[in-house]
CSV table of C-alpha atoms and ligand atoms in Angstrom, one decimal:
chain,number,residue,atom,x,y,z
Q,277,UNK,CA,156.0,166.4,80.0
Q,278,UNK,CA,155.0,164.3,83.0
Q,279,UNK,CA,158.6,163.6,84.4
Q,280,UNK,CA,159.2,164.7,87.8
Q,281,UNK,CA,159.2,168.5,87.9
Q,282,UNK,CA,163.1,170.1,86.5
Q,283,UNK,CA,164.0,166.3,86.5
Q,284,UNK,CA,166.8,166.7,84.1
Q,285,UNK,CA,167.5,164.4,81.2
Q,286,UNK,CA,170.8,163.7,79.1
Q,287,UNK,CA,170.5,162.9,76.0
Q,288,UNK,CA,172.8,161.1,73.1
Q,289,UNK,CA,172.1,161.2,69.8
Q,290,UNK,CA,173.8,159.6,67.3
Q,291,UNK,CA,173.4,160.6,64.1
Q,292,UNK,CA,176.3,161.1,61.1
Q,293,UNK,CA,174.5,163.6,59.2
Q,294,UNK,CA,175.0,167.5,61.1
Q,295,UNK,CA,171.9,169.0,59.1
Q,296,UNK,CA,170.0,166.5,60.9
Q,297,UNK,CA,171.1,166.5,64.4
Q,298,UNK,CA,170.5,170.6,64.1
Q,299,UNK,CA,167.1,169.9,63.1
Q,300,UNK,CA,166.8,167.3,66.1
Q,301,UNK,CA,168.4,169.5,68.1
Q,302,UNK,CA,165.8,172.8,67.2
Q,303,UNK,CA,162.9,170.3,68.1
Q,304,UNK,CA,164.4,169.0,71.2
Q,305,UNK,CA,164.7,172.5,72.6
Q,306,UNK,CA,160.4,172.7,72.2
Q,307,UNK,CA,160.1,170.2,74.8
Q,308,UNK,CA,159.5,171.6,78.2
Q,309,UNK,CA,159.0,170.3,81.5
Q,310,UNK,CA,162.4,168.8,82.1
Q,311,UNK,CA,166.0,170.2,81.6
Q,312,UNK,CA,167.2,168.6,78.7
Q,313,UNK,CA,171.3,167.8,78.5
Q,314,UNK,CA,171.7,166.9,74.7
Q,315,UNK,CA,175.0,165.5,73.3
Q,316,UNK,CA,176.2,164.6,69.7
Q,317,UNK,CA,177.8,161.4,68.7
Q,318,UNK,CA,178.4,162.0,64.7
Q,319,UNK,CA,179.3,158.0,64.1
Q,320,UNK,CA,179.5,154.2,65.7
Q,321,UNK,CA,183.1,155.2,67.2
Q,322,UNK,CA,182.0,158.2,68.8
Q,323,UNK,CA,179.1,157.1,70.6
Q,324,UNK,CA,180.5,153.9,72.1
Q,325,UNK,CA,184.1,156.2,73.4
Q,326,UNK,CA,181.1,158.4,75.1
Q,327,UNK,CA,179.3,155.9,76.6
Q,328,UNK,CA,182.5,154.9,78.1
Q,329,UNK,CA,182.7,157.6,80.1
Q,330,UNK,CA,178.9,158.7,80.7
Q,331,UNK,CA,175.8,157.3,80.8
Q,332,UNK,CA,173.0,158.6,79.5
Q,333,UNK,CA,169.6,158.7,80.2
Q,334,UNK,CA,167.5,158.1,76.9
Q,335,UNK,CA,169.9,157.5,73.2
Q,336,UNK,CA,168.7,158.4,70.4
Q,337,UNK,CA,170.4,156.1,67.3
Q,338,UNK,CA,170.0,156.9,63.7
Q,339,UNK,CA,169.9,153.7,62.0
Q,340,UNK,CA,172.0,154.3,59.2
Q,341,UNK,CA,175.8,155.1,60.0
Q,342,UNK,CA,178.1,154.7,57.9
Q,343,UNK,CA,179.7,150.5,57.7
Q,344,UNK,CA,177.4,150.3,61.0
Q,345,UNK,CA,173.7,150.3,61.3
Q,346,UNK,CA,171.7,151.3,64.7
Q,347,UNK,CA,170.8,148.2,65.9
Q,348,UNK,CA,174.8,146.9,66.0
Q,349,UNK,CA,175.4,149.9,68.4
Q,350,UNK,CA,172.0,148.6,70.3
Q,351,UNK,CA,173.6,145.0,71.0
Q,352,UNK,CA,177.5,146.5,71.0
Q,353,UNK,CA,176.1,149.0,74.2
Q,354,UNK,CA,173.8,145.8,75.6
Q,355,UNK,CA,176.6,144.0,76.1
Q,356,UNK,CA,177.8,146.7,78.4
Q,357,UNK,CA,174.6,147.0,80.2
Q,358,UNK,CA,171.7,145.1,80.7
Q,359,UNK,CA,169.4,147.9,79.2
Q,360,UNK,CA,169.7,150.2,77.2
Q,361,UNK,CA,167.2,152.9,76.5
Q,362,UNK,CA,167.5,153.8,72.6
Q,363,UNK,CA,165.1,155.0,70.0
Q,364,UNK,CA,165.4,154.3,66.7
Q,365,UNK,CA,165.9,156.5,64.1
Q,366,UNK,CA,165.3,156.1,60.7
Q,367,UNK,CA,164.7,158.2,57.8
Q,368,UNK,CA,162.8,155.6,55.4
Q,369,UNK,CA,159.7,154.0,57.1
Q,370,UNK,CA,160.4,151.1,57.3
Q,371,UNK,CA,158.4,148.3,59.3
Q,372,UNK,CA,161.2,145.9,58.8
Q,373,UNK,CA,163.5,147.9,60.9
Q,374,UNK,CA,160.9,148.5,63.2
Q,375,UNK,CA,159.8,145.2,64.2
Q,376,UNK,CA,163.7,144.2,64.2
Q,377,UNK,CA,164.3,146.9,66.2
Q,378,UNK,CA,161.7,146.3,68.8
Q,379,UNK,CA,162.6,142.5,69.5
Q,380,UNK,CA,166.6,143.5,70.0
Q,381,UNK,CA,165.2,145.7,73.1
Q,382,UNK,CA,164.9,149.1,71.4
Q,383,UNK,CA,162.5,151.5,73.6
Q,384,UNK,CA,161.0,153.3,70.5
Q,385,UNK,CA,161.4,154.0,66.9
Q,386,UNK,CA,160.9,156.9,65.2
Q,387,UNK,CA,161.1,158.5,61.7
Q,388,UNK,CA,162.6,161.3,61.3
Q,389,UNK,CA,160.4,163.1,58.8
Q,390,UNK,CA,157.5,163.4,60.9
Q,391,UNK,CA,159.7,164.1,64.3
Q,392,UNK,CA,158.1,167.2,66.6
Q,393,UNK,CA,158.3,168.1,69.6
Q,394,UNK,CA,154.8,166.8,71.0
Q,395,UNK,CA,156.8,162.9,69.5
Q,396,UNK,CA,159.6,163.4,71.1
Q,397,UNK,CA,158.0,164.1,74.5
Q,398,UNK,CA,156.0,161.7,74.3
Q,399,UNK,CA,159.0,159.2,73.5
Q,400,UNK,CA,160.7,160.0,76.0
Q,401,UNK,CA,158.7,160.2,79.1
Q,402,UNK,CA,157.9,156.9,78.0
Q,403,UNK,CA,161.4,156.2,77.8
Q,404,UNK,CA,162.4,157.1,80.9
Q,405,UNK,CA,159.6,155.4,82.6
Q,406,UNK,CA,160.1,152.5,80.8
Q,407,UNK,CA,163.9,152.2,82.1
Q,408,UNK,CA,162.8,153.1,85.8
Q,409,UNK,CA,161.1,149.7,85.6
Q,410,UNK,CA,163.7,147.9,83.8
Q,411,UNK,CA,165.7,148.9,86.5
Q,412,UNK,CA,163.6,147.9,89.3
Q,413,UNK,CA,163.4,144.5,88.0
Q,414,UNK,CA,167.2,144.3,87.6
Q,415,UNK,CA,167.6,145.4,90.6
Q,416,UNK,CA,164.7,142.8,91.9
Q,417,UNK,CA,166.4,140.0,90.0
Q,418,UNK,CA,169.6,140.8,91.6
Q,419,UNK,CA,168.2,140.4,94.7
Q,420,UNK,CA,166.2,137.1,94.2
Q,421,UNK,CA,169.5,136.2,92.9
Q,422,UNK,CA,171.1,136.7,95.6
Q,423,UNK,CA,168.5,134.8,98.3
Q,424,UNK,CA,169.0,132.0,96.3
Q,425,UNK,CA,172.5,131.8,96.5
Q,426,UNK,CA,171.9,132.4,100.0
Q,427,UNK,CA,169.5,129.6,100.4
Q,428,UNK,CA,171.7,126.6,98.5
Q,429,UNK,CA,174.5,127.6,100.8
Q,430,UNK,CA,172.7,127.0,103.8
Q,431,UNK,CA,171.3,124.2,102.7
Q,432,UNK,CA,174.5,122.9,101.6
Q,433,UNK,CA,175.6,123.4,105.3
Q,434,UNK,CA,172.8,122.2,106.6
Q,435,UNK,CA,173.2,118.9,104.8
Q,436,UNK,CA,176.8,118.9,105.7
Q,437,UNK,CA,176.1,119.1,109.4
Q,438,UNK,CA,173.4,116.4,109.6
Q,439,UNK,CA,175.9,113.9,108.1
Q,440,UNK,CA,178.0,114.9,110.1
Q,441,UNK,CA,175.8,114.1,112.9
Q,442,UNK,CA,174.6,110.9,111.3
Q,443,UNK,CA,177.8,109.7,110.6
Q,444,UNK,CA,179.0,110.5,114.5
Q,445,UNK,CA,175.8,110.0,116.3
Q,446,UNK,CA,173.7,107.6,114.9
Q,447,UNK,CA,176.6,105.6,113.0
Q,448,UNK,CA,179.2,105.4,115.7
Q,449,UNK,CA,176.1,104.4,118.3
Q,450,UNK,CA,174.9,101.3,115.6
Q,451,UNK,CA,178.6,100.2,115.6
Q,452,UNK,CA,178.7,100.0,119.2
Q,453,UNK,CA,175.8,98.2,119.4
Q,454,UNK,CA,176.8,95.8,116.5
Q,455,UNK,CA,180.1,94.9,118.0
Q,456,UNK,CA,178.5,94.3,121.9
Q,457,UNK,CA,175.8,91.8,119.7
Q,458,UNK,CA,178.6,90.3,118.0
Q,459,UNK,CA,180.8,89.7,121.7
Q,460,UNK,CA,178.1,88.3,123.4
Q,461,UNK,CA,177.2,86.2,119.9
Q,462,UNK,CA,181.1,85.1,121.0
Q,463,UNK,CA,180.7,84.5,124.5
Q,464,UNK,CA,177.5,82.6,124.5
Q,465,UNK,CA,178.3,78.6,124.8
Q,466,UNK,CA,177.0,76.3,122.4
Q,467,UNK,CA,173.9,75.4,123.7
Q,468,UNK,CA,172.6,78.6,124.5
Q,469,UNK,CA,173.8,79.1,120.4
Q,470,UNK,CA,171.0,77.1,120.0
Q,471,UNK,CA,168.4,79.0,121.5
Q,472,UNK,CA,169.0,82.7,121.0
Q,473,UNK,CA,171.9,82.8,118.7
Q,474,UNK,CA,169.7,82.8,115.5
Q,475,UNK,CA,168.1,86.1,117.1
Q,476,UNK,CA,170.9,87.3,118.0
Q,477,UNK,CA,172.3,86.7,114.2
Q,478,UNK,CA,169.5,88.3,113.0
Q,479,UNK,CA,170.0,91.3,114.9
Q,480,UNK,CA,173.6,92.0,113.9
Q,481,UNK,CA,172.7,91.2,110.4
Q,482,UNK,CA,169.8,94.4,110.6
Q,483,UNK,CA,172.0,96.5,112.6
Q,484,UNK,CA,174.7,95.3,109.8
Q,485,UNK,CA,172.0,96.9,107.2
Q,486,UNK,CA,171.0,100.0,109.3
Q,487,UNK,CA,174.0,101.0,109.2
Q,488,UNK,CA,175.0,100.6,106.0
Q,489,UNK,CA,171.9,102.5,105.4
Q,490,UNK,CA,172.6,105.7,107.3
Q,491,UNK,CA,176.4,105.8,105.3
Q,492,UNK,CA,174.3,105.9,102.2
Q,493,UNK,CA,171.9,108.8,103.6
Q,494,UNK,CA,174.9,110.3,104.8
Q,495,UNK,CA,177.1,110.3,101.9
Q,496,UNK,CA,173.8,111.9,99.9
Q,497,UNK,CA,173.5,114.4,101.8
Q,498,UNK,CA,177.2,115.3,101.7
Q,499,UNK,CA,180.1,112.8,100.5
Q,500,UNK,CA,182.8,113.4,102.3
Q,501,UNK,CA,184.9,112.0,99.3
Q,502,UNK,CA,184.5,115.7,97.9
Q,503,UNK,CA,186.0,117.5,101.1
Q,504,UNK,CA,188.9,114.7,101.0
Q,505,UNK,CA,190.1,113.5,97.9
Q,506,UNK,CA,188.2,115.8,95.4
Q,507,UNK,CA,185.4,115.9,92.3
Q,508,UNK,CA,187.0,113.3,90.3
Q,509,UNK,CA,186.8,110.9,93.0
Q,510,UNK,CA,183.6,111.7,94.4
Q,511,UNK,CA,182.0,111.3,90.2
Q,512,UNK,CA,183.9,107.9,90.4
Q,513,UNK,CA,182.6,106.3,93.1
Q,514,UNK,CA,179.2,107.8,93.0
Q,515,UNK,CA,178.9,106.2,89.5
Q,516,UNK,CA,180.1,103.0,91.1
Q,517,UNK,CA,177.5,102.7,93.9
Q,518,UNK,CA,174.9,103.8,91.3
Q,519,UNK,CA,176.1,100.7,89.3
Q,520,UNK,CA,175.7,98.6,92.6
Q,521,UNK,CA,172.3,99.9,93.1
Q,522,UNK,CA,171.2,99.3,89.0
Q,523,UNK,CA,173.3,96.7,87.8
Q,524,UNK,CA,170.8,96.9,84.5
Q,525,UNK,CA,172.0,100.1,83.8
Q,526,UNK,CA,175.7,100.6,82.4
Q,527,UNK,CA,177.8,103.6,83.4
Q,528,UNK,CA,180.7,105.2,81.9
Q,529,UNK,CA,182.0,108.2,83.0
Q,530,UNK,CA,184.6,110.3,81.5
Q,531,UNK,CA,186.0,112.7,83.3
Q,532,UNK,CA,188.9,115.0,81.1
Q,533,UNK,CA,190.0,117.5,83.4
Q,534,UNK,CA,192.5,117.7,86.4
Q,535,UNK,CA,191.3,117.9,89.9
Q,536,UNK,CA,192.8,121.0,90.4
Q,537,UNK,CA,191.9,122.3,87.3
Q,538,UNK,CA,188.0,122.5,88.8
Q,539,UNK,CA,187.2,125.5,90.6
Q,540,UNK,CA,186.8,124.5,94.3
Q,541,UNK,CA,183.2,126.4,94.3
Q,542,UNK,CA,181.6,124.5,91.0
Q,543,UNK,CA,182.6,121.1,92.8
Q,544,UNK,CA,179.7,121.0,95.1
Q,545,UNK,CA,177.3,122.5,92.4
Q,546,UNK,CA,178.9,119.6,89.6
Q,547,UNK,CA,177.9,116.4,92.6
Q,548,UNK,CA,174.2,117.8,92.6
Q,549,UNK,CA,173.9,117.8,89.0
Q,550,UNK,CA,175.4,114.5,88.5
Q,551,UNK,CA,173.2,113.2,91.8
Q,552,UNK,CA,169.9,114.4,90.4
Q,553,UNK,CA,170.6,114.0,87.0
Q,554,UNK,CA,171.6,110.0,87.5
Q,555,UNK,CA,168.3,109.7,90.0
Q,556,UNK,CA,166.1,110.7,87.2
Q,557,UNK,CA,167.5,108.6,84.9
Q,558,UNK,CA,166.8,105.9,87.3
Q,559,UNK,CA,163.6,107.0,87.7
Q,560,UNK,CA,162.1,107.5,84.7
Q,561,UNK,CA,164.4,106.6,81.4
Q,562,UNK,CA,164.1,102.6,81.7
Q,563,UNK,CA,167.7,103.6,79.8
Q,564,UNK,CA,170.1,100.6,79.1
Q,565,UNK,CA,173.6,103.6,79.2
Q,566,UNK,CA,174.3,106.0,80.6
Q,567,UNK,CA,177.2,108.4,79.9
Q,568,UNK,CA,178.5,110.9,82.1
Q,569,UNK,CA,181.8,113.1,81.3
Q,570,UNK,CA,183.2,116.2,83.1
Q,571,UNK,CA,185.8,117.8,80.4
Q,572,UNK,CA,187.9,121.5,80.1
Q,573,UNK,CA,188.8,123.1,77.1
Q,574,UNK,CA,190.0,126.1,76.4
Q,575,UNK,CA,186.3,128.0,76.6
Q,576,UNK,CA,185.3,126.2,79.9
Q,577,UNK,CA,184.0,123.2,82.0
Q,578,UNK,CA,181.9,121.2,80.6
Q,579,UNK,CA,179.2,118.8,82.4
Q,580,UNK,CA,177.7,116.2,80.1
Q,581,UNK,CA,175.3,113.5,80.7
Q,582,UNK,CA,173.4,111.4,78.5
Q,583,UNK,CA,171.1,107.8,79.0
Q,584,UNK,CA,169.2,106.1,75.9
Q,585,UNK,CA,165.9,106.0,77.9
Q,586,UNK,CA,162.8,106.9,76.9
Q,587,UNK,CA,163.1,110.7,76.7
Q,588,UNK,CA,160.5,113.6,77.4
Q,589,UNK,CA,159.1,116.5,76.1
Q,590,UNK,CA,160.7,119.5,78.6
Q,591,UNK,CA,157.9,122.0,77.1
Q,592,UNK,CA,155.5,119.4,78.6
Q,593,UNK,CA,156.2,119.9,82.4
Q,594,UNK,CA,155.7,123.6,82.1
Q,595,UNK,CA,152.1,122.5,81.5
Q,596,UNK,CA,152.0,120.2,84.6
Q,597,UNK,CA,150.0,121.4,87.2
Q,598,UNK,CA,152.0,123.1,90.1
Q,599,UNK,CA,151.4,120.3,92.7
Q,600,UNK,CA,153.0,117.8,90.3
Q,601,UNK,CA,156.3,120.2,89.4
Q,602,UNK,CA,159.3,118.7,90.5
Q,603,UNK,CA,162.2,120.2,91.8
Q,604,UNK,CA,164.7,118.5,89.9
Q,605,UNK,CA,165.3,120.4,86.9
Q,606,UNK,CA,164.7,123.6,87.6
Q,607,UNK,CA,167.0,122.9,90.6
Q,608,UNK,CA,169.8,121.8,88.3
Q,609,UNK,CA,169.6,125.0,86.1
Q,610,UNK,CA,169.6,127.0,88.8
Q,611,UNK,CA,172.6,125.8,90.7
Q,612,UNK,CA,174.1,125.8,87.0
Q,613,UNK,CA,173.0,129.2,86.5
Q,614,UNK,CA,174.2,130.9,89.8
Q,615,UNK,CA,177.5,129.7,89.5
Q,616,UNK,CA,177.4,131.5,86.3
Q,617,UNK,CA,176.8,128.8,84.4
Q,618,UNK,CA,174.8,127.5,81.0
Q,619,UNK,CA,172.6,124.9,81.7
Q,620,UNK,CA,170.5,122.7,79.3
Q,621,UNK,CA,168.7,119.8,78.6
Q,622,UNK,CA,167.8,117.7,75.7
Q,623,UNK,CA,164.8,115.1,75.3
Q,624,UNK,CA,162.2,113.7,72.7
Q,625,UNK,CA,159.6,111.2,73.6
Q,626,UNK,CA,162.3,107.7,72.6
Q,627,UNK,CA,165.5,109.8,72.1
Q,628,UNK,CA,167.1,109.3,75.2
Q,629,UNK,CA,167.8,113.2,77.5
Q,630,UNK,CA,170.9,114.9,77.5
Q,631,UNK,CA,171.6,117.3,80.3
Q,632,UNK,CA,174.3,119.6,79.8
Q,633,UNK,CA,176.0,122.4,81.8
Q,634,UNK,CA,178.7,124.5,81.0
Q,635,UNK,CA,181.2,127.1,82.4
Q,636,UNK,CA,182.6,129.5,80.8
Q,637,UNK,CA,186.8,129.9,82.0
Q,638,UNK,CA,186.6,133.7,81.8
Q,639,UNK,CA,184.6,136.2,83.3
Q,640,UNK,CA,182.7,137.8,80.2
Q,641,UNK,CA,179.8,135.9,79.5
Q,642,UNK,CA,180.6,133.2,76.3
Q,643,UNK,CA,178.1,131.3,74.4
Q,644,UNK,CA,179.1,128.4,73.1
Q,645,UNK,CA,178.5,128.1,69.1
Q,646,UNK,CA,175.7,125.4,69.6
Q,647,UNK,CA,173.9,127.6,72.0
Q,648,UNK,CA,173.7,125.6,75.4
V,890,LIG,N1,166.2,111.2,82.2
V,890,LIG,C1,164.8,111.2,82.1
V,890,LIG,N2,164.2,110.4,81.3
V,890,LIG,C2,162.8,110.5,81.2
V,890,LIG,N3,162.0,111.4,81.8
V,890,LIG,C3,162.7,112.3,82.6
V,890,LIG,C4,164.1,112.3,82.8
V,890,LIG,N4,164.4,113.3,83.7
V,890,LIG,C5,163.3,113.9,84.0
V,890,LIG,N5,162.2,113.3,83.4
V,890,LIG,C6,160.8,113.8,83.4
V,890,LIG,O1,160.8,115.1,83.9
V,890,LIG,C7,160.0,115.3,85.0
V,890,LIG,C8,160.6,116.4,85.9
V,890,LIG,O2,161.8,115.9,86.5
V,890,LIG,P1,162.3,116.7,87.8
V,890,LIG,O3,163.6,116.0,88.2
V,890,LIG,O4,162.3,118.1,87.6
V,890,LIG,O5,161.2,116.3,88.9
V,890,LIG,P2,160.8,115.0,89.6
V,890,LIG,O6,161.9,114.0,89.4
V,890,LIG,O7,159.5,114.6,89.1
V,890,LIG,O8,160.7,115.4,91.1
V,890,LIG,P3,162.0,115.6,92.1
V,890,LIG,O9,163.2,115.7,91.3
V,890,LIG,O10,161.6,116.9,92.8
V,890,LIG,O11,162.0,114.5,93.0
V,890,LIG,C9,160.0,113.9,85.7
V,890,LIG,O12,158.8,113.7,86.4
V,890,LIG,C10,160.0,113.0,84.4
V,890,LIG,O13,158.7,112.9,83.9
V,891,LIG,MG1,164.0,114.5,89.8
């Protein structure tokens, strides 16, 4: 065996037949090369109140125990772990099985009349190697995962400072200058009206429009309706302006949940989703409605936005070239998915897109039955 020199190796195997696990058992001990630590697990019951309190290296599942069959204790231990290293066992060759067993995640499978020791070896070196690179790239995920997190929040405060500024710099500096036009629109007599007053109108009616310019970059970048008065408002009145800004599209919004019913960290990801989501329909949909709703039942939040435009095919923009990807989408999910969140969207060429995120109330991971 290649494994690291006296690496050692604990083993499970579950098997409910005792003539077999002797026989495994006889064959394991002709492996050599690394110290093998095997343990028995004679049903479904067994092996999952040992796994509770070990973890092993490499499992060994037969497939046929008792009410249970191997690949139920493959997804029952999945759910505990993100991988799982099992081989199959089976004692009828069966391709079936095999091909099943292979796209749940199982590392191997093996039948048990032609096991030996040169198999078994081989199986598990593979194995192990196998599940030193799953766990790399769990471990690699977790990180990426991480940076990402790391990046939206700075992002988020970066936005949040330069409103900030905007609103105090830029938009307190345009109101002083609107209000000195307007005194000295005031002071000047009525002949000198004549002459620069139409200027001066005109200036007070840009600065008028600068300003309201920078609120509305402001507000983008961070409402301050969110820090103050909450989600519900914030969806409200940025459905509201949306209306202002395309009167030929009509919004309704439904929003079925209590302020404080909204977990204070999903409020910031919720305004994104909503903001990008309402942008593309303007962009793209030529949609006549558009209905957003924000609801809580008992399984979770749920984020919900459809318009009757012209639709897409998603499996299209995969194929885009990379210059032409936007950031939208696959912004949406993963804000969605971070906040460990579902996130999905639905769109035909004429159907309309729906755009749908949910959260699940609880901490263990719940799929909804219509698989968002
Ligand atoms: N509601 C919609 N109706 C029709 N097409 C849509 C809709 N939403 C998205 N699309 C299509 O999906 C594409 C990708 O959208 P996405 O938001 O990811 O990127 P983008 O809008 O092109 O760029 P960005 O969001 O980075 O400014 C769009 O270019 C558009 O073709
Ligand atoms: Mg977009």
């Amino acid at each position: 065996m290649l494994l690291e020199n006296n690496q050692s190796v604990r083993i499970l195997l579950v098997e409910d037949d005792e003539d077999d696990y002797v026989i495994f058992r006889d064959i394991l001990s002709r492996v050599t090369g690394c110290r093998v630590f095997l343990e028995w697990a004679p049903g479904y019951g067994q092996a999952l109140e040992k796994v509770k309190q070990t973890r092993y290296d490499v499992y060994f599942v037969d497939y046929r125990l008792g009410d249970h069959n191997g690949l139920d204790l493959l997804k029952a231990l999945q759910l505990q772990d993100l991988y799982i290293p099992i081989i199959i066992l089976t004692g009828h060759g069966d391709y079936e099985i095999d091909i099943q067993a292979m796209k749940e995640g199982a590392a191997d499978f093996l039948e048990k009349e032609f096991l030996n020791s040169s198999l078994l070896d081989r199986s598990i070196r593979y194995t192990m190697e196998r599940s030193k690179a799953m766990k790399e790239l769990s471990e690699s995920r977790q990180q990426l995962r991480l940076l990402s997190t790391r990046l939206l929040e700075a992002q988020e405060n970066e936005r949040k400072v330069v409103a900030q500024e905007l609103h105090d710099s830029i938009g307190s500096s345009l109101g002083a200058i609107k209000y000195t036009l307007e005194q000295k629109a005031v002071e000047m007599d009525n002949e000198a009206q004549e002459d620069g007053g139409i200027l001066l109108d005109r200036a007070i009616s840009m600065v008028r429009s600068t300003m309201e310019e920078v609120r509305r970059i402001s507000t983008n970048l961070r409402p301050p309706l969110l820090d103050n008065l909450g989600i519900l408002t914030t969806i409200r009145a940025h459905c509201r302006e949306f209306q202002e800004v395309y009167p030929d599209i009509r919004i309704n919004s439904q929003l079925d949940v209590q302020e404080e019913d909204v977990p204070e960290g999903l409020k910031i990801v919720i305004f994104r989703i909503l903001q990008e989501a309402l942008n593309n329909a303007a962009k793209y949909s030529k949609a006549k409605d558009v209905h957003v709703s924000l609801e809580k039942t008992e399984a979770g939040f749920e984020f919900y936005l459809e318009d009757d435009g012209s639709g897409f095919d998603p499996e299209d923009l995969s194929l885009r070239p990379i210059e032409k990807h936007g950031m939208g989408i696959s912004g949406m999910r993963e804000r969605v998915e971070l906040s460990n969140g579902f996130f999905k969207i639905i769109s035909k060429k004429g159907n309309g897109t729906i755009i749908r995120a949910f959260w699940p109330i609880c901490s263990q991971v719940f799929i909804p039955n219509d698989s968002l």
